[in-house]
N, CA and C of each residue as an Amber inpcrd file, in Angstrom:
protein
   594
  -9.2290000 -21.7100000 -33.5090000  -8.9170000 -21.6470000 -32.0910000
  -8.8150000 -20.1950000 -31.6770000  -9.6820000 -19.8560000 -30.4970000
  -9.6320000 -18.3560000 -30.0540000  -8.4030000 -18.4890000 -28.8240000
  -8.1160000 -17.4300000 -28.3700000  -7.2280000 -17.5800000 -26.7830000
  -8.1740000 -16.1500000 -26.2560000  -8.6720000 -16.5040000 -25.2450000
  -9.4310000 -15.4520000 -24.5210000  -8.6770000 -15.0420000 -23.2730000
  -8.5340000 -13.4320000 -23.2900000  -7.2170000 -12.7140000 -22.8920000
  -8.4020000 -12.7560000 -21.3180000  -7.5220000 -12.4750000 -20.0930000
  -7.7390000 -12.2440000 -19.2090000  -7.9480000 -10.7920000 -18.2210000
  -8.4890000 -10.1080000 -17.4440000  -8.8400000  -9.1340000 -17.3570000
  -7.3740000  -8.7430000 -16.6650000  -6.2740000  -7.7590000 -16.6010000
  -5.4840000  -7.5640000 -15.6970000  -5.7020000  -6.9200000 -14.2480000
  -6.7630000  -7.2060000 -14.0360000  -6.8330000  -6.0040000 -12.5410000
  -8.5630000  -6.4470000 -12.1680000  -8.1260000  -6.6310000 -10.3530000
  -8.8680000  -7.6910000  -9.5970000  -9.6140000  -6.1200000  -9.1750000
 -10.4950000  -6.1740000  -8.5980000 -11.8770000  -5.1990000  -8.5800000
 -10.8100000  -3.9400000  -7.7780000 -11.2690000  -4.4070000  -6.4010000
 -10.8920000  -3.3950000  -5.0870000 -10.0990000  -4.9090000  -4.0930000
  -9.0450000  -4.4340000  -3.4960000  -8.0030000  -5.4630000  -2.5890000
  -8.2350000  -4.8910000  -0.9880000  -8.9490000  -5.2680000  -0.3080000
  -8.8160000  -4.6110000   1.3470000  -7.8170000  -4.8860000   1.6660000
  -7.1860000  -3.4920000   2.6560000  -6.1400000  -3.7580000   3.2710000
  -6.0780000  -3.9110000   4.9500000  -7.4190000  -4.7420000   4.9980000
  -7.8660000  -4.3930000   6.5560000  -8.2530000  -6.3640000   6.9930000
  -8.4370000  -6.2480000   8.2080000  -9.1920000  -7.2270000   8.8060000
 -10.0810000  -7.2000000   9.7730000 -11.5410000  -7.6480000   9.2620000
 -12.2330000  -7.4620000  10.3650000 -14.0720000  -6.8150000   9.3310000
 -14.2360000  -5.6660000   9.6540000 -15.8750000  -5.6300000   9.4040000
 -15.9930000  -4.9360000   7.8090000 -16.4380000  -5.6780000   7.1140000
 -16.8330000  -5.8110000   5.7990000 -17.1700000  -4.4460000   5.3900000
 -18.2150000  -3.8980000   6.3320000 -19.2010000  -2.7170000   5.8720000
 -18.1840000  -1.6820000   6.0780000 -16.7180000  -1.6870000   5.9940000
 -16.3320000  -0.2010000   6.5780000 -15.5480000   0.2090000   4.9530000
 -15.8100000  -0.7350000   4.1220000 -15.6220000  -0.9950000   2.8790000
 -16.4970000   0.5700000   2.2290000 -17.6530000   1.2480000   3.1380000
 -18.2650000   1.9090000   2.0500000 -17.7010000   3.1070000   2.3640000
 -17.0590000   3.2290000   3.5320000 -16.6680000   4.8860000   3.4910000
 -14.9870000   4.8350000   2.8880000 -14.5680000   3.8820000   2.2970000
 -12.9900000   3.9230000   2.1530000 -12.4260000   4.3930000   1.4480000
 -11.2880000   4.9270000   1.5930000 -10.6340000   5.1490000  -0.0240000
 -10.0780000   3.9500000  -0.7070000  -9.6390000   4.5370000  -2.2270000
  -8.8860000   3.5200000  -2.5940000  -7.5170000   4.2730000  -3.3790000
  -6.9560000   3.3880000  -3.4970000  -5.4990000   3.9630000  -4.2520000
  -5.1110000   2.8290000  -5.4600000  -5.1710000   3.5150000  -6.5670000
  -5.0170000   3.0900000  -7.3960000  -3.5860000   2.8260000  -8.1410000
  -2.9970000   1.6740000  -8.3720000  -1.7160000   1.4220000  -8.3660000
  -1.4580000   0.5800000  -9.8830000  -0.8550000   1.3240000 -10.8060000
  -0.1760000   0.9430000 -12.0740000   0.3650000  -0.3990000 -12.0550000
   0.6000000  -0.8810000 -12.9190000   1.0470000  -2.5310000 -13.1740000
   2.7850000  -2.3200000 -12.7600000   3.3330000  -1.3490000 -12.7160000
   5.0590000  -0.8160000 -12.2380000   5.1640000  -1.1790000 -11.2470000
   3.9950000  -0.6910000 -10.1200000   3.9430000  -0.4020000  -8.9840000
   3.3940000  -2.2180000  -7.9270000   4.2090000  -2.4030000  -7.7580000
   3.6180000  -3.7010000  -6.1480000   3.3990000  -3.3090000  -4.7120000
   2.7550000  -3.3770000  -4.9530000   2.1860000  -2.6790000  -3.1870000
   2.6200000  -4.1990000  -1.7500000   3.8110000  -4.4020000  -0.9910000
   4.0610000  -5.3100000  -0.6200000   3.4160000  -5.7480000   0.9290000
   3.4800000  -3.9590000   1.4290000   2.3040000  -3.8100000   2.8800000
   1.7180000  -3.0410000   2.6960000   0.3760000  -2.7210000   3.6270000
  -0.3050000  -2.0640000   3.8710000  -0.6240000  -1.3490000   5.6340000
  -0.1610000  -0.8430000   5.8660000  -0.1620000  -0.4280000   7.3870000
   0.1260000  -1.6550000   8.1350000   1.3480000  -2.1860000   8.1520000
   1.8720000  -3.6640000   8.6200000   1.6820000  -4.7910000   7.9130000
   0.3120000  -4.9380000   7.1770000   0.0210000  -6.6120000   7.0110000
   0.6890000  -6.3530000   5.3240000   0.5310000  -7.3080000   5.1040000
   1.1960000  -8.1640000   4.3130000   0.4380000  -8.1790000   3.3700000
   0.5510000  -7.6230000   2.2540000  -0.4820000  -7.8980000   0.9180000
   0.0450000  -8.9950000   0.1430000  -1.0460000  -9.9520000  -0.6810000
  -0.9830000 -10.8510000  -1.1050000  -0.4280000 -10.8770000  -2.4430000
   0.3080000 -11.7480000  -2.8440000   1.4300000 -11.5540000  -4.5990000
   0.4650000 -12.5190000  -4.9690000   0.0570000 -11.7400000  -6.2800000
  -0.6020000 -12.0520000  -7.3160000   0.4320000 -12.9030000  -8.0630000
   0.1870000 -14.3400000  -9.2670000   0.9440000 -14.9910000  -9.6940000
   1.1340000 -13.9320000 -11.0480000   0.5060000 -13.1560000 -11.4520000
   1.3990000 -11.8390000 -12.5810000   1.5020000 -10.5370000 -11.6730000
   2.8610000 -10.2910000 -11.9330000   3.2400000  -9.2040000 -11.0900000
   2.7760000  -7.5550000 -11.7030000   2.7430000  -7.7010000 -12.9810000
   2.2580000  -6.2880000 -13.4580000   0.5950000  -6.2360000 -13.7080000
   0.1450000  -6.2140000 -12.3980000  -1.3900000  -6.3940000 -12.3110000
  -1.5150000  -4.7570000 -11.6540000  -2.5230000  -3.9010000 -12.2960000
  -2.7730000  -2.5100000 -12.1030000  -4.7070000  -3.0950000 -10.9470000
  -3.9020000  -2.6330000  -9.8270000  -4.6000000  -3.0840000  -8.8210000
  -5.2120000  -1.5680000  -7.9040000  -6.3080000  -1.6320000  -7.2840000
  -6.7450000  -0.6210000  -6.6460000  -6.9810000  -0.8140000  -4.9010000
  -6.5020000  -0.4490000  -4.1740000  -6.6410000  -0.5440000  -2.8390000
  -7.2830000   0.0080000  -2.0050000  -8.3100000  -0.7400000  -1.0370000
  -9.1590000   0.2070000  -0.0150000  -8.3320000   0.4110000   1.0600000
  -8.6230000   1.4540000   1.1470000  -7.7960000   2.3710000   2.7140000
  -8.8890000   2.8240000   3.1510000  -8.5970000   2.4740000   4.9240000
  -9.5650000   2.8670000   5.7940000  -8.9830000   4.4180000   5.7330000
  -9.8530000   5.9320000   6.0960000 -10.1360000   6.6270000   6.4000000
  -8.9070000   7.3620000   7.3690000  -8.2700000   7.8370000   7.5510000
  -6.9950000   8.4100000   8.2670000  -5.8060000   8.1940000   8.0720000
  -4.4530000   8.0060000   8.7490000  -3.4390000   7.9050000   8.4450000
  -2.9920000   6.1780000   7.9090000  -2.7390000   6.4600000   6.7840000
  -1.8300000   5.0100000   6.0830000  -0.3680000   4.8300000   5.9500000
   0.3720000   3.7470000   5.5730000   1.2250000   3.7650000   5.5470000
   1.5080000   2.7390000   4.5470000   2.3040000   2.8730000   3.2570000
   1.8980000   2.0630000   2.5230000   3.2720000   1.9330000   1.5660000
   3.4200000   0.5930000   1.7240000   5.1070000  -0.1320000   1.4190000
   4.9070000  -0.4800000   0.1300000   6.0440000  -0.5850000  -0.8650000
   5.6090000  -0.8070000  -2.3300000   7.3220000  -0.9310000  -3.3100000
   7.1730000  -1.6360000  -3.8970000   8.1190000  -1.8180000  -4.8960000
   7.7530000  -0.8610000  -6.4770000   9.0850000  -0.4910000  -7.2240000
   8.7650000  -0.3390000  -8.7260000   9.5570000  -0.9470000  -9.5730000
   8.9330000  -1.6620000 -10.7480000   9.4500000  -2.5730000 -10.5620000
   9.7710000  -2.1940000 -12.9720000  10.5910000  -2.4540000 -13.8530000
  10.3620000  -2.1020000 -14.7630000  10.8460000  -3.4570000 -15.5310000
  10.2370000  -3.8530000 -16.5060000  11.0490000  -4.7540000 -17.6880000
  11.3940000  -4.5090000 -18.9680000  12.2710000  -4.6620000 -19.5280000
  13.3110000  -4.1990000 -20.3230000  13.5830000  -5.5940000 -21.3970000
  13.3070000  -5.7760000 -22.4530000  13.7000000  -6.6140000 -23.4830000
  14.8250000  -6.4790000 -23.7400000  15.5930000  -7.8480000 -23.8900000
  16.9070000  -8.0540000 -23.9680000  17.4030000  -7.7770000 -25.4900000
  18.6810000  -7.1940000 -26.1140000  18.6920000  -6.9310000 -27.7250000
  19.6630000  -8.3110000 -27.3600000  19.5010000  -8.9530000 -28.7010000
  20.2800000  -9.9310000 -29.4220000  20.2260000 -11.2720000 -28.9640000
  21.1240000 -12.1080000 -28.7460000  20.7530000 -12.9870000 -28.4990000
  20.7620000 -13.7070000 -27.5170000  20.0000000 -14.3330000 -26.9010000
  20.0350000 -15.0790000 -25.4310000  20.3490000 -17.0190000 -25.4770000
  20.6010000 -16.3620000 -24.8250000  21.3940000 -18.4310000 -24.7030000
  20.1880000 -19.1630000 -23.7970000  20.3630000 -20.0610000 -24.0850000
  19.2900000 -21.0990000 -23.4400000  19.3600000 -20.9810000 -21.8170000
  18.2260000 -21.0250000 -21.6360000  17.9640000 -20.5540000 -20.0230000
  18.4350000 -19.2220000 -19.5280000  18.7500000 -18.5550000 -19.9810000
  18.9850000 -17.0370000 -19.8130000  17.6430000 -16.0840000 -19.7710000
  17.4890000 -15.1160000 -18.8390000  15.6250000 -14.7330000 -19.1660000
  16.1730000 -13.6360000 -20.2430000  15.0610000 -13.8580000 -21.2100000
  15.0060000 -12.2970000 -22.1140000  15.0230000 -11.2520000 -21.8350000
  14.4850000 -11.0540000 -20.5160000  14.4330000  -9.6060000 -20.2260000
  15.4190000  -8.8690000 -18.9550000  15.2620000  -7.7100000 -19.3840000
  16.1490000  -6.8330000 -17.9570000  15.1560000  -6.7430000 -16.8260000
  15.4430000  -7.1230000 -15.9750000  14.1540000  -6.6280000 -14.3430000
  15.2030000  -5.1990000 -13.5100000  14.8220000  -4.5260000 -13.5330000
  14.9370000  -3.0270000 -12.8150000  14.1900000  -2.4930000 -11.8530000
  14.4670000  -3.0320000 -10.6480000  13.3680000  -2.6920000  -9.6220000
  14.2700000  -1.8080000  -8.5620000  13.4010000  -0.7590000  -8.1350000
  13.5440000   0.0920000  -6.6340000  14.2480000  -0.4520000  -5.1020000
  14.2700000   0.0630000  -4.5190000  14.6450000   0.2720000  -3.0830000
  13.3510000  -0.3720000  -2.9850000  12.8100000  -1.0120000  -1.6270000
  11.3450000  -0.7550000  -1.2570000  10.7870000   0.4630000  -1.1260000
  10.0190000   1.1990000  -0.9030000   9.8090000   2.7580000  -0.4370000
   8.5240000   2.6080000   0.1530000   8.5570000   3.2910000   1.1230000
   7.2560000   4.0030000   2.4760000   6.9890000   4.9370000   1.7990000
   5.6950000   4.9470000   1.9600000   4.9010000   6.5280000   1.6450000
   4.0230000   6.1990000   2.6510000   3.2720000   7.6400000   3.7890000
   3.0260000   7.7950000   4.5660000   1.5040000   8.8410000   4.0030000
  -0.0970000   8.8190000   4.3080000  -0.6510000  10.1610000   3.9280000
  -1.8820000   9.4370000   5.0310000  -2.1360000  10.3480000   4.4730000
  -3.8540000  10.9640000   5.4790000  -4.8250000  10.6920000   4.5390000
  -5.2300000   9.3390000   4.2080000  -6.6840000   9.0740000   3.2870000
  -8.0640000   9.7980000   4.0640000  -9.1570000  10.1790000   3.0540000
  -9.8500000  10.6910000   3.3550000 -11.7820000   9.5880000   2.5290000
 -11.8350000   9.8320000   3.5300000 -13.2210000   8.5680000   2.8080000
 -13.9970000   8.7090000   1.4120000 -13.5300000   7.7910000   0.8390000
 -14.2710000   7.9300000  -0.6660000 -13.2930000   8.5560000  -1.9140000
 -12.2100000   9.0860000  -1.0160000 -11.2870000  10.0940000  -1.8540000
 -10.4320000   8.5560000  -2.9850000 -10.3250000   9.3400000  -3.9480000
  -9.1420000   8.1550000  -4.8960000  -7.8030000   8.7100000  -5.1290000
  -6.6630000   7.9690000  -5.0410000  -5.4250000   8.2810000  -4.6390000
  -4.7880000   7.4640000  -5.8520000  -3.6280000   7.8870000  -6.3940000
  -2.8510000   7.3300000  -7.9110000  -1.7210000   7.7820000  -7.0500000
  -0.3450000   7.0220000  -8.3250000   0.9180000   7.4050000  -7.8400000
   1.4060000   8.0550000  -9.1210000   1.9950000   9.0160000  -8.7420000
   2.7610000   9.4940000 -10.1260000   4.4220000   9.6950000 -10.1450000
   5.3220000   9.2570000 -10.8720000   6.6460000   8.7590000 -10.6030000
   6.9400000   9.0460000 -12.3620000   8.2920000   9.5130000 -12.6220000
   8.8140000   9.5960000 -13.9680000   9.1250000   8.1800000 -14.4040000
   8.7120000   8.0570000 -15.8180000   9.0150000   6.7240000 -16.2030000
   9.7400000   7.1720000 -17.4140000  11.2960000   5.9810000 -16.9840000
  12.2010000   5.9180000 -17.9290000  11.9140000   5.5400000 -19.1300000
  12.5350000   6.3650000 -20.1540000  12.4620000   6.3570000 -21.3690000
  13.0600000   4.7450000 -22.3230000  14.4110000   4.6630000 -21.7730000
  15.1420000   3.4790000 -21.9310000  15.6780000   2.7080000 -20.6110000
  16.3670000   1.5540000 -20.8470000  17.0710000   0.9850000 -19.7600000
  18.1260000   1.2440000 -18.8840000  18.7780000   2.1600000 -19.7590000
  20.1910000   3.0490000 -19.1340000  19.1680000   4.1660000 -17.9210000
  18.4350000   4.3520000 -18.5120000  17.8320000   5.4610000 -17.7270000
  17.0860000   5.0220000 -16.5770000  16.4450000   4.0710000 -16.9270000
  15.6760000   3.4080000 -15.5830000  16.9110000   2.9000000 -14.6550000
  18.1330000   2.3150000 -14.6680000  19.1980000   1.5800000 -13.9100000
  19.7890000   3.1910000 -13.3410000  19.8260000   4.3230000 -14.2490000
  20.3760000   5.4870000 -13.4470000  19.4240000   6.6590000 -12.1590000
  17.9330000   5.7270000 -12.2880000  16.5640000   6.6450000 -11.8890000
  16.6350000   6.0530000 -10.9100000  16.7290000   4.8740000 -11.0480000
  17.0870000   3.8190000  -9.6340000  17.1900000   3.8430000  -8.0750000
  18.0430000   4.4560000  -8.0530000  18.9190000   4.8190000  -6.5980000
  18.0100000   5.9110000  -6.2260000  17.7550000   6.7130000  -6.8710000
  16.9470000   8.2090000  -6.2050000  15.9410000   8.2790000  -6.6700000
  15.3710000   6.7830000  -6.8810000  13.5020000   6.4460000  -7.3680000
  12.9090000   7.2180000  -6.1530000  11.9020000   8.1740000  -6.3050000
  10.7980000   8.2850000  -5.6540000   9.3710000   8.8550000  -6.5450000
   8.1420000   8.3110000  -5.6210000   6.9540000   8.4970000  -6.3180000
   5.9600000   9.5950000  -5.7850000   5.2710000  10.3310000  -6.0980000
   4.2360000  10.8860000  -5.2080000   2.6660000   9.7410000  -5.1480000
   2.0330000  10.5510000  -4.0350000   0.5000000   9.9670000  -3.8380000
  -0.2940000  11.5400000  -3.9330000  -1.3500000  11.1660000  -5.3630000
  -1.4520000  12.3100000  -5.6560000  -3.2650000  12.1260000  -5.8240000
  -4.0270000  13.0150000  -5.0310000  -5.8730000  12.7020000  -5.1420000
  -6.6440000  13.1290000  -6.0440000  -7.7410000  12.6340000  -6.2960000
  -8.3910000  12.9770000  -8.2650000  -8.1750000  13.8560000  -8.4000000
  -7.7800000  14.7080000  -7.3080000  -7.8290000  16.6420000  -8.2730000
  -6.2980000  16.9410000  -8.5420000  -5.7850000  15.7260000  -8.4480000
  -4.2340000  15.9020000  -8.7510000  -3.1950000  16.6320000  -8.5490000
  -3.3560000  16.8630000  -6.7890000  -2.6420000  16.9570000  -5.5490000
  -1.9360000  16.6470000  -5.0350000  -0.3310000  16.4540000  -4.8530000
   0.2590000  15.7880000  -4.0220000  -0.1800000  16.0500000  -2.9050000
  -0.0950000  14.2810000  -2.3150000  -0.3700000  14.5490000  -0.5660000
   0.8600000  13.6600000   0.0810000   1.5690000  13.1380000  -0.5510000
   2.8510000  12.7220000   0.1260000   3.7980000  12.3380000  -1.2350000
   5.2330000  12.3530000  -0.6440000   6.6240000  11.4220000  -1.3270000
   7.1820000  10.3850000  -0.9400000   7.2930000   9.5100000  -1.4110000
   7.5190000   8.6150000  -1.2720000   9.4480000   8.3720000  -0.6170000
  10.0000000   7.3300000   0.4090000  11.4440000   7.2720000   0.5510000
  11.8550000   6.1070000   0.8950000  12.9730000   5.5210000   0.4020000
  13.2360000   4.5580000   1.2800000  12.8640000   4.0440000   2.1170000
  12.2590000   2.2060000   2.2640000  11.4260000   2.1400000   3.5190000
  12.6640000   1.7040000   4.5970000  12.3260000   1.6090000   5.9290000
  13.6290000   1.1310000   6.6580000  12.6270000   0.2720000   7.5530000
  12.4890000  -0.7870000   8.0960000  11.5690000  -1.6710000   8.3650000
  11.5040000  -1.4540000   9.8780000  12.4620000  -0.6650000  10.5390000
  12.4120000  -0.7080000  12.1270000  11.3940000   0.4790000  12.0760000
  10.9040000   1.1090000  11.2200000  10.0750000   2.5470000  11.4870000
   8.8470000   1.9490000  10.9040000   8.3140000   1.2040000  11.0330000
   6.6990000   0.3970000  10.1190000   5.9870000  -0.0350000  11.2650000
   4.6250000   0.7030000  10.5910000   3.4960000  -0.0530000  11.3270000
   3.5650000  -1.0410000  12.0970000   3.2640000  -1.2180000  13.1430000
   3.2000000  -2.7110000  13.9240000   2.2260000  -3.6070000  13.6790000
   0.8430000  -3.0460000  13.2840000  -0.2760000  -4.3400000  13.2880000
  -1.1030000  -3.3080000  12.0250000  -1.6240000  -4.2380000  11.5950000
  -2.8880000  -3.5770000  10.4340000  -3.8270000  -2.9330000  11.6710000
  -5.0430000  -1.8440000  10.9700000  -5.8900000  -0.8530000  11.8660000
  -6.8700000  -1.9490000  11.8000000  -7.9110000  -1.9710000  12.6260000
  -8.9290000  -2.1190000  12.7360000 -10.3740000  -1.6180000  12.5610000
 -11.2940000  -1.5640000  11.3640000 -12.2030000  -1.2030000  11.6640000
 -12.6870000  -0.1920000  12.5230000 -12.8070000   1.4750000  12.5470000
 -13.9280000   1.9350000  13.7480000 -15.0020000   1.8260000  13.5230000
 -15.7250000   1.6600000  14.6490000 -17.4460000   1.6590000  14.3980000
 -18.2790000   3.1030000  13.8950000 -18.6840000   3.2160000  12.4700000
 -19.3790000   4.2950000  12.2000000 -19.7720000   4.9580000  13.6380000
 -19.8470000   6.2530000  13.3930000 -20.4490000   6.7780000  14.8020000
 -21.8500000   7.9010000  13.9550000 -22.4910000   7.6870000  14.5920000
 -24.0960000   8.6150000  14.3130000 -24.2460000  10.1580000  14.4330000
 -24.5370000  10.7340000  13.5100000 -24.3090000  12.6450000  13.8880000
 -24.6120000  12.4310000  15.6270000 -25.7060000  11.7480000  15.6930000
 -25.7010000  12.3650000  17.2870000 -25.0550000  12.2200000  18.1530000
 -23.9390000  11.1260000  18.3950000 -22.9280000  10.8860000  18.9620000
 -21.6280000  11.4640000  18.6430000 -21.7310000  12.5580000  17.5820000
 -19.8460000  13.0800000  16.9010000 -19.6200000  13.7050000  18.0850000
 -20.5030000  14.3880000  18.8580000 -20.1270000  15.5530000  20.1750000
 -19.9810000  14.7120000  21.1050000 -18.6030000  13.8650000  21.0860000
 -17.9050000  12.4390000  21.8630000 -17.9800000  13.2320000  23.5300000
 -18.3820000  12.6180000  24.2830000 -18.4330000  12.6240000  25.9640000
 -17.2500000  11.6060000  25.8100000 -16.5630000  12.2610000  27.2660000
 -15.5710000  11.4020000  27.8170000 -16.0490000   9.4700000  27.8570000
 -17.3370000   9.7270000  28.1400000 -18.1120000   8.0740000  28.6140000
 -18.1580000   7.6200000  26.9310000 -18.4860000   8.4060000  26.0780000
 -18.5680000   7.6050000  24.4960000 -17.7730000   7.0740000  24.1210000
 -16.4900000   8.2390000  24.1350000 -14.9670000   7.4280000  23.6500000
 -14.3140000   6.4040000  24.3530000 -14.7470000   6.2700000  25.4900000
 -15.0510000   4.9620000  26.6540000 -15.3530000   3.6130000  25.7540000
 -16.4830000   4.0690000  25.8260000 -17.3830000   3.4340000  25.1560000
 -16.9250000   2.5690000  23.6890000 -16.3670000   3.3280000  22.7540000
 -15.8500000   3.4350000  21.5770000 -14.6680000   2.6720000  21.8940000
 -13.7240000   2.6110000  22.9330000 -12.2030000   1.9560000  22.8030000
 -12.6610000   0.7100000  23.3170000 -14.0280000   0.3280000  23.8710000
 -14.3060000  -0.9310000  24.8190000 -14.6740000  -1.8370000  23.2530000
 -14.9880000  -0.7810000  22.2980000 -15.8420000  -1.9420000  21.1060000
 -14.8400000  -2.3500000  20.0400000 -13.5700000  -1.2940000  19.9290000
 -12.7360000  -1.5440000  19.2160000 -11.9500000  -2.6780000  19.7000000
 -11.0870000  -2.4750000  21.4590000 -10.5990000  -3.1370000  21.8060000
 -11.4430000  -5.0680000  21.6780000 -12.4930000  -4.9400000  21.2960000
 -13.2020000  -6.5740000  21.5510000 -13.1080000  -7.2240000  19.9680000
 -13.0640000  -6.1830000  19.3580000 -12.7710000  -6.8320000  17.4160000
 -11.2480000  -6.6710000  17.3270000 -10.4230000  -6.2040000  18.2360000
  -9.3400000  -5.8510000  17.3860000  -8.2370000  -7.4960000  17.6100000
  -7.5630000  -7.4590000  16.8460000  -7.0890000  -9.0300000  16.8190000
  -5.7790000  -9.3130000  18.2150000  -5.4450000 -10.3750000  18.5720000
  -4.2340000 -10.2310000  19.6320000  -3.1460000  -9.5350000  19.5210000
  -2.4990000  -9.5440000  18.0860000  -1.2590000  -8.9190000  17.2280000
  -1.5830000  -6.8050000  17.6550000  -3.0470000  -6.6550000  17.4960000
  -3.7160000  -5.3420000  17.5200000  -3.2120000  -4.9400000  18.8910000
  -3.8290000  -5.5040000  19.8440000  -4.5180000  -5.6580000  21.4030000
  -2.1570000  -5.3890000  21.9780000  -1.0120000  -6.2160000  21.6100000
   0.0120000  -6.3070000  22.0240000   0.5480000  -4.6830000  21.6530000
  -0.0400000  -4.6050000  20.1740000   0.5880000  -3.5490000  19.7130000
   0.0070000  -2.4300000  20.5420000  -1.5040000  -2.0820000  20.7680000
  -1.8670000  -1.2920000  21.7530000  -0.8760000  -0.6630000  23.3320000
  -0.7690000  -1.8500000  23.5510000  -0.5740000  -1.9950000  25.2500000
   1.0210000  -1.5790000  25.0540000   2.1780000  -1.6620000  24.2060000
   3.3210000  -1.6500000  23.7920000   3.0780000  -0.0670000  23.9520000
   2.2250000   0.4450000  22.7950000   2.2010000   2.4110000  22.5770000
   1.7500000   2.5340000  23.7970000   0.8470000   2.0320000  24.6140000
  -0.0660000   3.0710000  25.9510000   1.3130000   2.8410000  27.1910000
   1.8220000   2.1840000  27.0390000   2.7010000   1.8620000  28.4130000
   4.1570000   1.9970000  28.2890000   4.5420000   2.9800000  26.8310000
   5.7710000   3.2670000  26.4260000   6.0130000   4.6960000  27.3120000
């Protein structure tokens, strides 16, 4: 009898809704099996049924905002009584990290990892991570998330624009908010009208 092990980590996870193709200019951020990524610029990322899945995320192109747990397990010494779990779970605050993705760029987190269990329960409270790009850069820190300061709606898709159109006329970017505003979802469209009329 063989047992054939399973791959831990699902390709690329969008964190968007809406046009497929914007998939080729994106970044992604690559996230350790520690790390649960719970939002993504408002929406709601999906829980995998194993939680230490080392997962990679597409980010559209500009400012993100990106919610996340850390999460550690710890084997129990001696002996456990029936129905008791074996292990220690040691998880974070939630924490916001906030950066400026750039298209195609790849993004990791880098965070000290406790040696033992005493140490992870004392790292705890003043857990924070960086978001750091292949050339191994910090571009943000991670803090406490507080949920009244979060994204309101996931981004939408922009429509590639053509070298010959980057030199935007007042009538293009017209143009440009008439095509966004018609894909962008109702949740998008409330959140809009909320920022323009604040």
């Amino acid at each position: 009898m063989s047992l054939v092990g399973c791959a831990s980590s699902v390709s690329v996870v969008e964190t968007w809704e809406g046009d497929p193709a914007a998939a080729s200019n994106a970044a992604t951020l690559q996230t350790p099996g520690e790390i649960r990524v719970t939002r993504v610029n408002g929406r709601v990322m999906t829980n995998f049924l194993m939680d230490d899945l080392a997962l990679d995320y597409a980010l559209l192109p500009g400012e993100n905002e990106v919610v996340f747990v850390y999460k550690t397990i710890w084997a129990k010494s001696g002996v456990v009584r029936n129905g008791e779990s074996k292990v220690h779970v040691i998880e974070s605050e939630p924490q916001v990290v906030r950066f400026e993705a750039e298209a195609g760029e790849t993004y990791g987190f880098e965070f000290d990892k406790p040696e033992s269990r005493q140490e992870a329960e004392q790292e705890m409270p003043e857990f924070s991570a960086e978001i750091v790009s292949s050339a191994g850069i910090a571009v943000a820190s991670s803090a406490v998330w507080d949920p009244s300061e979060q994204m309101t709606a996931s981004r939408t898709p922009i429509p590639a624009s053509s070298p010959e159109s980057s030199a935007a006329t007042g009538d293009n970017a017209l143009e440009q908010l008439k095509t966004i505003w018609e894909t962008a979802s109702d949740e998008e469209k409330k959140a809009f009208l909320r920022w323009a009329f604040e």
